XYZ file of N, CA and C in Angstrom:
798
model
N -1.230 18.332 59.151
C -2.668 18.127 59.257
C -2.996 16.655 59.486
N -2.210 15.815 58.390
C -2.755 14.115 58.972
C -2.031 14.101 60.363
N -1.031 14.297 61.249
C -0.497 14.395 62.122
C -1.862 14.504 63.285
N -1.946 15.900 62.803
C -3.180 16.593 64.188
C -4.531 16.097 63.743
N -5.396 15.496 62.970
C -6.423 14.235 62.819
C -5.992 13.358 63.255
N -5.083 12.434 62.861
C -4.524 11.199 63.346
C -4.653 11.160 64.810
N -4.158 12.264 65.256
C -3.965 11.783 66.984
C -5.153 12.645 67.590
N -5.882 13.157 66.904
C -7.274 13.709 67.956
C -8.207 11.995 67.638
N -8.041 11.654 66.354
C -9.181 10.556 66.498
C -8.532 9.418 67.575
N -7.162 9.226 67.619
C -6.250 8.263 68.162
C -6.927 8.598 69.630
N -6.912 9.820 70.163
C -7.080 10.241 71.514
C -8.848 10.409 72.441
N -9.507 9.941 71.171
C -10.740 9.867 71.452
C -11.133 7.814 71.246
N -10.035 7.654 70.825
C -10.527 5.955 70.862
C -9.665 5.301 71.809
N -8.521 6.017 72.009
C -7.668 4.772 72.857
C -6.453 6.196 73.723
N -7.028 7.305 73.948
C -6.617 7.968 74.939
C -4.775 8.383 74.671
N -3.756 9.160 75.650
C -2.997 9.343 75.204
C -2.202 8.352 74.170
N -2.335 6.814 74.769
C -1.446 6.118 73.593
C -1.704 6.253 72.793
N -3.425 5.872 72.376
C -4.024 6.031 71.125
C -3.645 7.721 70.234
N -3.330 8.745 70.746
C -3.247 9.953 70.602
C -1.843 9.468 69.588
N -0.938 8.902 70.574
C 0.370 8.639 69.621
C 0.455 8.097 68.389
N -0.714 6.927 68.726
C -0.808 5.917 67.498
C -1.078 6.732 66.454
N -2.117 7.344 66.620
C -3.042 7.809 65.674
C -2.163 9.387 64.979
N -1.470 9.838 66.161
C -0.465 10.767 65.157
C 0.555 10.300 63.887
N 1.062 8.944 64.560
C 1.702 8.599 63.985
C 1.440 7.730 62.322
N 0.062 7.071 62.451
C -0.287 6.640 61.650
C -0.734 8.046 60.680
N -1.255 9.267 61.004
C -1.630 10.133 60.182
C -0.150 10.584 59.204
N 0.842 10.347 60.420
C 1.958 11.093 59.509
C 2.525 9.988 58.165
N 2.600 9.033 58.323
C 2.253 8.358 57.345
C 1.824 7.758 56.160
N 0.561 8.509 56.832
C -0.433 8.805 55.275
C -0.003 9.957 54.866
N -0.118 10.740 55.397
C 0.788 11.854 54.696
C 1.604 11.802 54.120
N 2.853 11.267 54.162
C 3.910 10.983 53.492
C 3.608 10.338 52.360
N 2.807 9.587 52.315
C 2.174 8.228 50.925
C 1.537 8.984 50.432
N 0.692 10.143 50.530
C -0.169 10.965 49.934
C 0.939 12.101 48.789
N 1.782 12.465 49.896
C 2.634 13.126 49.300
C 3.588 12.890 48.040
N 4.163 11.707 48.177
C 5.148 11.001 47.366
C 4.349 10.371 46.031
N 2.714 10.286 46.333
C 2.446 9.800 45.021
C 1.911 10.830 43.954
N 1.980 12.065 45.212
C 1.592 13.156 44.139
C 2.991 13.765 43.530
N 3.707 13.730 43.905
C 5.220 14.002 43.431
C 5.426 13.366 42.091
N 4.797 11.812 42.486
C 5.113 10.452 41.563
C 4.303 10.789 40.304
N 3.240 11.516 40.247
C 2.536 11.689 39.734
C 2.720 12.986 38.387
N 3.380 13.972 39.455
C 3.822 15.186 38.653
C 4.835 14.900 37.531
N 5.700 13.995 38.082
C 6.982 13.678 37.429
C 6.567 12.821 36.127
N 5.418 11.673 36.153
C 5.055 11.320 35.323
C 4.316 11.999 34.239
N 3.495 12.624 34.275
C 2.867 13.939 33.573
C 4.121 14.609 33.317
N 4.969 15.314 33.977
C 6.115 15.986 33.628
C 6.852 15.131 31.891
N 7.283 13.736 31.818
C 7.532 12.907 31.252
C 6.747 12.829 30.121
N 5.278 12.899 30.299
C 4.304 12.974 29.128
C 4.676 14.226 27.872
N 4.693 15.059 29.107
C 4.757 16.564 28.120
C 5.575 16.513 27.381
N 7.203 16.032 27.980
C 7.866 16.033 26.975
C 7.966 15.188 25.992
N 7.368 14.081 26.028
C 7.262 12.978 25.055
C 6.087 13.276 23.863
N 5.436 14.187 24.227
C 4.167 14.471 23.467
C 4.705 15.516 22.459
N 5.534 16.640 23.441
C 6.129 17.503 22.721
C 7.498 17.794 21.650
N 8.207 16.000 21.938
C 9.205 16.127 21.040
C 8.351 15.407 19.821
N 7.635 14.037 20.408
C 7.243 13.466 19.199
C 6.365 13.838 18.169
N 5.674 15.063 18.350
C 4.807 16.259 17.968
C 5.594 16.736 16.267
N 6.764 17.596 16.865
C 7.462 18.543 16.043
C 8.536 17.418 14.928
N 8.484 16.107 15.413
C 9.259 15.493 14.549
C 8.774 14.737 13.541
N 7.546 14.632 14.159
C 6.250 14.200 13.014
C 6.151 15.116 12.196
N 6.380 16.292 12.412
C 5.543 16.947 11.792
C 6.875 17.448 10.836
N 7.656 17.785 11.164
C 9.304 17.572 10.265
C 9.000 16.601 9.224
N 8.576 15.545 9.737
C 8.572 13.993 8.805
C 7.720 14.426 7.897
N 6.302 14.814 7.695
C 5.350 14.934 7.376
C 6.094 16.135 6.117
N 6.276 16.971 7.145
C 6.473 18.277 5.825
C 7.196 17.563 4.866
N 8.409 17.222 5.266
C 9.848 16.881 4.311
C 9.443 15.591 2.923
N 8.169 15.038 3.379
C 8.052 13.362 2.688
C 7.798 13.877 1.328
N 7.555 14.981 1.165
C 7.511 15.074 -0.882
C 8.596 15.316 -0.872
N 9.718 15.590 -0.695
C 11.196 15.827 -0.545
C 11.402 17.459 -0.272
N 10.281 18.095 -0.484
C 10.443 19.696 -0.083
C 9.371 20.524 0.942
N 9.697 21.293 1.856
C 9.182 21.589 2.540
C 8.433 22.961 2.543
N 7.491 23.187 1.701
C 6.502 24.401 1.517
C 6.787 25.242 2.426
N 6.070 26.690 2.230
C 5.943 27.828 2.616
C 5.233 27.247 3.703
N 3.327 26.583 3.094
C 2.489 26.512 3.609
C 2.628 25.760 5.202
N 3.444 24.702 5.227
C 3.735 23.461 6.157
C 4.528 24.419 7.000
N 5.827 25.697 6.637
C 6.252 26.360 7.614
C 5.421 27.049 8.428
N 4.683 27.762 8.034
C 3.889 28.891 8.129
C 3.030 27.980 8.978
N 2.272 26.933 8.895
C 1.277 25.945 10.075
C 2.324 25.741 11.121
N 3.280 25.240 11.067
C 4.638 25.176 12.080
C 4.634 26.548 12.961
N 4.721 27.740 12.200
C 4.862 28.794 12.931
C 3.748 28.802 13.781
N 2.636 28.934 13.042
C 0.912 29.326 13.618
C 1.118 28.335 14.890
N 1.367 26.957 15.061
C 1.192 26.274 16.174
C 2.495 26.525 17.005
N 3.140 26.951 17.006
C 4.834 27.622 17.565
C 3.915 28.644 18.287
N 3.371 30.097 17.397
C 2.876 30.781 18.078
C 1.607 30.877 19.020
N 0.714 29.780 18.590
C -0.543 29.551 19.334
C 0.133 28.918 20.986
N 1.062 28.111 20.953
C 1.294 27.815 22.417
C 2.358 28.687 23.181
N 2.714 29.995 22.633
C 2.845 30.851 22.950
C 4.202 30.374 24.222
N 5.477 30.031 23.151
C 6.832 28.958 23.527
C 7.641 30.145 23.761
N 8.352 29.756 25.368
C 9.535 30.647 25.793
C 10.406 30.924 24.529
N 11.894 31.614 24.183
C 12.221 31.846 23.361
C 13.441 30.126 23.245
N 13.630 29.729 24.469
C 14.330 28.209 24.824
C 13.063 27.026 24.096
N 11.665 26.734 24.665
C 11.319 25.972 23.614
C 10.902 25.918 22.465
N 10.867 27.347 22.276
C 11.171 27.493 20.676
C 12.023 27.140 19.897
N 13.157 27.332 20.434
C 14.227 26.903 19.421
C 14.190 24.916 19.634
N 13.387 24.639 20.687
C 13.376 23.197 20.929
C 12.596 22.524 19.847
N 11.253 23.456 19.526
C 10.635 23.149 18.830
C 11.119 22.813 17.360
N 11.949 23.932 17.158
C 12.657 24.314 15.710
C 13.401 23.428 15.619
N 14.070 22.804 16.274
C 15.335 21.745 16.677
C 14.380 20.278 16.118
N 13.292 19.837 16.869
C 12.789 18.533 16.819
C 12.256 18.587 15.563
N 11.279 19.754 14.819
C 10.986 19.618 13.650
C 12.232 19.709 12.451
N 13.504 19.883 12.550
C 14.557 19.782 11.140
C 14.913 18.492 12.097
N 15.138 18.181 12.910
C 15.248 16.425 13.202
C 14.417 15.694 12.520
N 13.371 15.715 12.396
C 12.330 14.922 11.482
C 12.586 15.144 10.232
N 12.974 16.210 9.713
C 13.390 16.691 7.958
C 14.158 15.315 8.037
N 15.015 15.547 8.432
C 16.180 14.595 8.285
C 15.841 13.016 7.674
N 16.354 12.827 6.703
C 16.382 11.677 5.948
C 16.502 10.093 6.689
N 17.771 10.789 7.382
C 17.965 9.299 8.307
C 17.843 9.314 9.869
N 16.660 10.277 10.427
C 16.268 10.147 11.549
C 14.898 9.193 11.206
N 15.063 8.591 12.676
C 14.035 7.669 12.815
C 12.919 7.931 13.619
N 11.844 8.571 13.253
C 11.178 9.143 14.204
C 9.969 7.760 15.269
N 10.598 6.710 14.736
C 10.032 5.562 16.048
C 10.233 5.526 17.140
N 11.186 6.164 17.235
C 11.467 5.947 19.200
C 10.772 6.662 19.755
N 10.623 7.906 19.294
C 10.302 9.043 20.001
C 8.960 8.465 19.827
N 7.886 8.185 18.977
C 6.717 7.468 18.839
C 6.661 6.815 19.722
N 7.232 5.898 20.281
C 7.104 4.588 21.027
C 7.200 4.631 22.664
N 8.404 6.243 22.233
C 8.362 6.694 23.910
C 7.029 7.036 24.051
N 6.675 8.062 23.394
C 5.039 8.794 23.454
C 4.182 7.721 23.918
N 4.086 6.540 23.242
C 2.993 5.107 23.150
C 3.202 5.068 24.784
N 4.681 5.047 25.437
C 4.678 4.277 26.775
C 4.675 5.452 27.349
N 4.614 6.094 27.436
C 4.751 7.403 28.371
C 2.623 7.827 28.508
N 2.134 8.056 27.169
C 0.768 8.235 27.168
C -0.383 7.289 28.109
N 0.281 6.206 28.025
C 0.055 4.798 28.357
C -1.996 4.493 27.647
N -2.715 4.893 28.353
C -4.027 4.319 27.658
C -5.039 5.337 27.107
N -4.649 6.836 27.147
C -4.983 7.724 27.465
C -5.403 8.562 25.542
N -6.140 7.835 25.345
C -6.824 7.776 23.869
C -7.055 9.214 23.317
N -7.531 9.891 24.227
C -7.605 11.318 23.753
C -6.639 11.987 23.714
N -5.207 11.983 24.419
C -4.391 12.576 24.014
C -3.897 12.150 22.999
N -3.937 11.114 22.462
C -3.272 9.862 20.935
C -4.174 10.568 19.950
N -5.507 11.518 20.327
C -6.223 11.532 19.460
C -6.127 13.521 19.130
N -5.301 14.160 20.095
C -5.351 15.434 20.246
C -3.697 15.463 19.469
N -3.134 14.576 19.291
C -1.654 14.528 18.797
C -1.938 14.274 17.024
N -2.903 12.998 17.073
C -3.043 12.807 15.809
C -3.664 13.643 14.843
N -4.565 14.857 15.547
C -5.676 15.766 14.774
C -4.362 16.707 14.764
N -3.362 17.260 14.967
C -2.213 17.897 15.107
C -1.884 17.959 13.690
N -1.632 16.559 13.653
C -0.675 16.339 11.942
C -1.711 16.681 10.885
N -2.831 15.567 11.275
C -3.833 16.030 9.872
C -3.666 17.468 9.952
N -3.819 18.329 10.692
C -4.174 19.633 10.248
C -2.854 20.499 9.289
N -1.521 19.571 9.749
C -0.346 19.761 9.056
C -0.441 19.412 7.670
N -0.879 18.247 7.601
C -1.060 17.462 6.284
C -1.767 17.781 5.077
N -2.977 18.439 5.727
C -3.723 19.092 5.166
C -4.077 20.464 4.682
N -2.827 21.405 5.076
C -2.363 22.862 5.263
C -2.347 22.885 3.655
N -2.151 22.184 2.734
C -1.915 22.390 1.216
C -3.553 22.213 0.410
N -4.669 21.405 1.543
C -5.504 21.343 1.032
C -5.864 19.835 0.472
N -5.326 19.502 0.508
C -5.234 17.633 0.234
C -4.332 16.630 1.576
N -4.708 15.490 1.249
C -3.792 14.536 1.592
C -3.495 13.822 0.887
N -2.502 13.239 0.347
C -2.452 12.118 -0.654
C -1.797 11.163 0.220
N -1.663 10.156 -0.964
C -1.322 8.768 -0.688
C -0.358 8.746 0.271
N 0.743 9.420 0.545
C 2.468 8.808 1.186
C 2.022 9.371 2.323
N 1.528 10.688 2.723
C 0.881 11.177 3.922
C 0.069 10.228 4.599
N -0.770 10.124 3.855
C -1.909 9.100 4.757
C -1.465 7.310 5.107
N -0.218 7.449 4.472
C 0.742 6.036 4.809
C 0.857 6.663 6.056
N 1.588 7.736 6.306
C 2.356 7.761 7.081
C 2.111 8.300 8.491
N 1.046 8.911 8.081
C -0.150 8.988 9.861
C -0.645 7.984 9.906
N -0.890 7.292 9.378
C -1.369 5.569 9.456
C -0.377 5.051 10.163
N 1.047 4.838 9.726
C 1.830 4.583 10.244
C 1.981 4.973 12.243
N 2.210 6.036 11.857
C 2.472 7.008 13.380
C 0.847 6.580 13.971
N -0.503 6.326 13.762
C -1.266 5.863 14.823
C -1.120 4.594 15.207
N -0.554 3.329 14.401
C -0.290 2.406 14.964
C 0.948 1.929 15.949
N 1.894 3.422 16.015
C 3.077 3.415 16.715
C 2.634 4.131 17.928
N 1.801 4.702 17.721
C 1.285 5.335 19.739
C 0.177 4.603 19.861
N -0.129 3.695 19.041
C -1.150 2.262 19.724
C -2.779 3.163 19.859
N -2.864 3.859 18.702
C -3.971 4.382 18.403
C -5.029 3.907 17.512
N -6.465 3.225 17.645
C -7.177 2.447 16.323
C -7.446 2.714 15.354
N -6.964 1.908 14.438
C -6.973 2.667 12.565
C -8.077 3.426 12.470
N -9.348 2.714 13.230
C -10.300 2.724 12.933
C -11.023 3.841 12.847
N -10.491 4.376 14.135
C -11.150 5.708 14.711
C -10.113 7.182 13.943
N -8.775 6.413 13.558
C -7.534 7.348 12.649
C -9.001 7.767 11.414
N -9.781 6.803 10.718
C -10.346 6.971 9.420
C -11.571 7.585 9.871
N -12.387 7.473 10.701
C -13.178 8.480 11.155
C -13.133 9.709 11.264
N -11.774 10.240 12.032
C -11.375 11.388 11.950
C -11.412 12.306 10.838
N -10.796 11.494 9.835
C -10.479 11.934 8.535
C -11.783 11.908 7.693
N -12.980 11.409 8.355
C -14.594 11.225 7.593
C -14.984 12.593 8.512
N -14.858 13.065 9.747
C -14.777 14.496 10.323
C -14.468 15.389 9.591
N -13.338 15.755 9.105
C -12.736 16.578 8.463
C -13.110 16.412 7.210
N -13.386 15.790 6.525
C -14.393 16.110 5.209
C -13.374 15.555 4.611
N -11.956 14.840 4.614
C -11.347 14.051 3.599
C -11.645 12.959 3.365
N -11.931 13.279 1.825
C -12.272 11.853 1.104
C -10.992 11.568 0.710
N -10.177 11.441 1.187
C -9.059 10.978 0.259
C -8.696 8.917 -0.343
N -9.399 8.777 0.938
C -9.664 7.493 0.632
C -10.586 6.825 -0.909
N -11.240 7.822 -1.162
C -12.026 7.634 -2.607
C -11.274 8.269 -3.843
N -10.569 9.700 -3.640
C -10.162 10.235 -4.337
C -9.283 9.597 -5.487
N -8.969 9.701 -6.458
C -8.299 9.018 -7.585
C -8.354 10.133 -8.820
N -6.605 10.051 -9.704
C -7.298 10.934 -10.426
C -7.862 11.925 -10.994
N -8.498 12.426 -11.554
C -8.945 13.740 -11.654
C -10.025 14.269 -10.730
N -10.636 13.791 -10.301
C -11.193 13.574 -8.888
C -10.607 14.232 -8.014
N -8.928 13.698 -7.504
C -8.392 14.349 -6.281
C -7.864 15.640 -7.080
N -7.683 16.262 -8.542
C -7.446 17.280 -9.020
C -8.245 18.510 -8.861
N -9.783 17.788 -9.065
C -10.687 18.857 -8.532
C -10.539 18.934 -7.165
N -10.886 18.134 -6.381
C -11.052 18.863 -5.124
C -9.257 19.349 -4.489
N -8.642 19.523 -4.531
C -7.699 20.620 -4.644
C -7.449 21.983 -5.550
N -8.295 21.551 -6.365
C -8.764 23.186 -7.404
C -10.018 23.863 -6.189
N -10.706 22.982 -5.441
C -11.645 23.469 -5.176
C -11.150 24.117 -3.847
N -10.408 22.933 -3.263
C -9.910 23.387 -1.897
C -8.864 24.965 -1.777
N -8.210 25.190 -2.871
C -6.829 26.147 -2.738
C -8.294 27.098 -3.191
N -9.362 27.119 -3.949
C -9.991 28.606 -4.386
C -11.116 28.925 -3.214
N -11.251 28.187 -2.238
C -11.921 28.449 -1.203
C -11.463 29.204 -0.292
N -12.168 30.328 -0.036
C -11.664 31.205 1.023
C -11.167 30.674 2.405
N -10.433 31.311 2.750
C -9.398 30.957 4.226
C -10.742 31.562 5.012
N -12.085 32.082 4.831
C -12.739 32.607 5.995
C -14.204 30.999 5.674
N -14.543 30.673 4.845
C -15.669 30.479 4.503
C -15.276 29.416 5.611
N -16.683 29.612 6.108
C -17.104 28.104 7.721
C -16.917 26.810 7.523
N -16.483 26.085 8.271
C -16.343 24.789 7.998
C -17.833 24.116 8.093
N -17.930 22.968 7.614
C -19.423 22.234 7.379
C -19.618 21.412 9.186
N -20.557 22.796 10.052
C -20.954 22.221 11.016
C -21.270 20.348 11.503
N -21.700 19.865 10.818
C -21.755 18.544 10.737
C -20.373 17.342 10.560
N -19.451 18.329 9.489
C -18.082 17.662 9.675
C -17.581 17.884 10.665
N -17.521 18.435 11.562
C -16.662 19.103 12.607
C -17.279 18.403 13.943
N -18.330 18.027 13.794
C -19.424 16.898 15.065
C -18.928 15.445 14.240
N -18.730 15.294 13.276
C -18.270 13.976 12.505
C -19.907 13.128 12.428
N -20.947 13.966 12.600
C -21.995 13.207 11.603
C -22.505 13.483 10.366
N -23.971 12.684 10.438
C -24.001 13.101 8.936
C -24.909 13.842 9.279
N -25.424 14.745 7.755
C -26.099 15.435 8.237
C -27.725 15.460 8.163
N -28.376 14.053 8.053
C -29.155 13.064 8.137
C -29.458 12.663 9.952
N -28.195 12.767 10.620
C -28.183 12.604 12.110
C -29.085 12.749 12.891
N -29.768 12.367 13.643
C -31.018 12.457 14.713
C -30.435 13.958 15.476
N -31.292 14.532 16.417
C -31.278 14.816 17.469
C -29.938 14.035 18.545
N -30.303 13.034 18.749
C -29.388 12.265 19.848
C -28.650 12.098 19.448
N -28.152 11.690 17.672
C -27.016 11.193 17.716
C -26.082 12.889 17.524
N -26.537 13.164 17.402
C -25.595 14.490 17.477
C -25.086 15.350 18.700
N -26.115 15.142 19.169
C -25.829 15.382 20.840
C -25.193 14.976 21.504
N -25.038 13.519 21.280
C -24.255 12.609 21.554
C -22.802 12.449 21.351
N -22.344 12.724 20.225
C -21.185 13.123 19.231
C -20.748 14.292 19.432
N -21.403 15.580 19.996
C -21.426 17.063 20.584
C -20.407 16.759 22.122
N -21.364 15.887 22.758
C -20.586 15.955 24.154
C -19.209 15.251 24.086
N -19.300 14.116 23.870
C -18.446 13.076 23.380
C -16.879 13.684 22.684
N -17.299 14.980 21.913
C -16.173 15.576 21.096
C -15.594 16.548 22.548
N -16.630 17.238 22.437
C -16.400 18.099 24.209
C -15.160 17.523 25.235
N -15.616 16.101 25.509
C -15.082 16.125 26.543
C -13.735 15.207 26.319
N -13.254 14.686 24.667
C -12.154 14.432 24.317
C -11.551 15.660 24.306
N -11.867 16.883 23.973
C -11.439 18.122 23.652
C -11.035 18.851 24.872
N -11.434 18.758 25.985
C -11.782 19.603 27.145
C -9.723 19.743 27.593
N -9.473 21.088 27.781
C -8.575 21.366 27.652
C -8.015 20.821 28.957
N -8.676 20.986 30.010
C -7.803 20.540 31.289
C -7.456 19.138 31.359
N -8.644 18.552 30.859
C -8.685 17.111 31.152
C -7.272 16.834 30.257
N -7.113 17.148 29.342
C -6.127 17.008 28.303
C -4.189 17.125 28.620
N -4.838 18.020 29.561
C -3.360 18.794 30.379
C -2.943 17.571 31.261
N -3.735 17.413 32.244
C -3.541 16.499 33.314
C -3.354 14.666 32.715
N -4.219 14.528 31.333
C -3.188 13.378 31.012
C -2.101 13.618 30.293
N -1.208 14.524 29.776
C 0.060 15.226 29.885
C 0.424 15.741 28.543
N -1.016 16.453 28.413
C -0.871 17.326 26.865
C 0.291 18.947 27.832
N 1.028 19.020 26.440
C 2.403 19.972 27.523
C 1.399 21.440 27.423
N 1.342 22.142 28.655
C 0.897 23.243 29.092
C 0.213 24.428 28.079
N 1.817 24.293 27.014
C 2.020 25.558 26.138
C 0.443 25.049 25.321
N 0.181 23.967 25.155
C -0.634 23.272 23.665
C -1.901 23.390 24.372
N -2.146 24.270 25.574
C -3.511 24.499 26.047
C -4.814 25.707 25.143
N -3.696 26.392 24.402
C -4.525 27.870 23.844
C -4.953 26.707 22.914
N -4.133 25.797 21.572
C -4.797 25.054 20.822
C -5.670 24.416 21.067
N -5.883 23.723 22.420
C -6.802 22.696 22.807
C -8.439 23.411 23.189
N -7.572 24.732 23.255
C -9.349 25.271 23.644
C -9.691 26.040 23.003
N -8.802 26.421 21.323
C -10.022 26.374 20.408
C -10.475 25.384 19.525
N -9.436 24.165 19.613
C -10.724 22.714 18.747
C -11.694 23.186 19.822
N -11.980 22.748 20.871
C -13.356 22.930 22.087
C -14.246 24.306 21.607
N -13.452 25.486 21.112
C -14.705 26.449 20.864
C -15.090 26.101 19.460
N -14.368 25.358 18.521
C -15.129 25.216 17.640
C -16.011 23.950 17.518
N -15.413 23.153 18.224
C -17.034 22.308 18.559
C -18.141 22.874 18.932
N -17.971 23.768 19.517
C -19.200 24.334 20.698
C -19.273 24.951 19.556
N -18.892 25.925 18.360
C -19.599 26.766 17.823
C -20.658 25.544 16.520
N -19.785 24.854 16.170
C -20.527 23.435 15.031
C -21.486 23.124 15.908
N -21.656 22.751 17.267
C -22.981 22.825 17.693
C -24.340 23.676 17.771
N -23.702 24.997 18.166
C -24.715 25.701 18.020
C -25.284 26.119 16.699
N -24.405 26.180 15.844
C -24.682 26.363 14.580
C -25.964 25.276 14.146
N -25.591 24.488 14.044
C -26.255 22.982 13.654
C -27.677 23.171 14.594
N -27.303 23.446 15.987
C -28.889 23.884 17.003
C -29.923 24.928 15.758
N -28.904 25.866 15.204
C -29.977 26.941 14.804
C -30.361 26.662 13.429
N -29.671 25.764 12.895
C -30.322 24.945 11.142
C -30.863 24.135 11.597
N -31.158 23.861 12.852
C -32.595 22.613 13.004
C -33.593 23.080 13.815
N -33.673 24.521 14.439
C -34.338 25.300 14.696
C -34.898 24.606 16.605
N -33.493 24.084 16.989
C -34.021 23.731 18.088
C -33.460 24.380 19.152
């Protein structure tokens, strides 16, 4: 196709030579068009897997750091095993990278650091990796202290801002940062007797308060949307399988929105 453009425009400006030129220059572009989409695949190709080893070894790390690895932390392992709905080969890949992370004297920095250079600036996937673990972390109903070292840790190793790491965690309704005490006793009495169905607090899930304007929520609505938006997510090189997860954080934004639309009666 750049071939047969190239030399009809070539042949309308400068006649048979021009016909040549202009084929020739089309084929050209073609070729440069071609090779950077190749260049392109291969890099995304590279993402996935960097996203996807450093994923399951975190999350190895994470389970193993009280020195034992719960029912609960397997069972979230499985649920996200089965939500991306893994050949029976990256399954066992999966299974493989998460007892790599158990492991005492694996170092799960490299694989971090590959992720950091492989992701390169691409904030929402740093931020679709990091909501990953909390949800690991938090499978018991708390976070404590060595956990929240240690996703602290892992956002400053994929070059992610503390800042926005502690926001997240003001989203999700952990106070753990205040907690102390008998304090963090209750709210894990409170958290384990709460039903697995009862709704999450529309407003945590938009990460405002619930004081919030009109705009600023709207604002914080789209904003979550379109960190969330599953394709966009794919193409900066969230791996394929992790698409069913990515598009239900997105329906449950959209549902914390509408919800929140119909308690303000707008």
């Amino acid at each position: 196709m750049g071939i047969l453009i190239g030399g009809l425009i070539g042949y309308r400006l400068g006649g048979f030579i021009g016909m040549l030129l202009g084929a020739w220059l089309g084929h050209q572009v073609t070729q440069f068009i071609s090779g950077g989409n190749r260049h392109s695949e291969k890099n995304r190709s590279a993402t996935q897997h960097s996203f996807f080893k450093a994923l399951f070894v975190s999350m190895g790390k994470l389970a193993k750091l009280d020195g034992v690895v719960s029912r609960q932390e397997i069972d979230r392992a499985e649920i996200i095993m089965n939500k991306m709905k893994l050949t029976p080969e990256l399954r066992q890949q999966a299974i493989a990278y998460f007892n790599q992370g158990k492991q005492s004297h694996y170092k799960i920095e490299r694989d971090l650091t590959d992720f950091r250079q492989k992701s390169r600036g691409s904030l929402s996937l740093k931020q679709f990796f990091l909501e990953m673990l909390i949800d690991m972390a938090s499978v018991d109903g708390q976070i404590d202290a060595t956990e929240q070292r240690l996703i602290e840790q892992i956002c400053q190793l994929i070059g992610y801002p503390l800042a926005m790491l502690q926001a997240m965690f003001k989203m999700r309704g952990s106070n753990y940062y205040q907690q102390q005490g008998q304090q963090r006793k209750q709210y894990r009495q409170r958290s384990q007797s709460r039903s697995s169905s009862t709704p999450a607090n529309p407003y945590r899930v938009l990460g405002v308060d619930k004081s919030a304007s009109k705009q600023e929520i709207r604002r914080a609505y789209k904003k979550l949307m379109s960190q969330h938006h599953p394709d966009k997510l794919v193409s900066k090189g969230l791996p394929p399988e992790m698409m069913k997860v990515a598009e239900e954080k997105a329906k449950n934004i959209q549902l914390a929105w509408e919800e929140v639309k119909d308690l303000r009666g707008w």
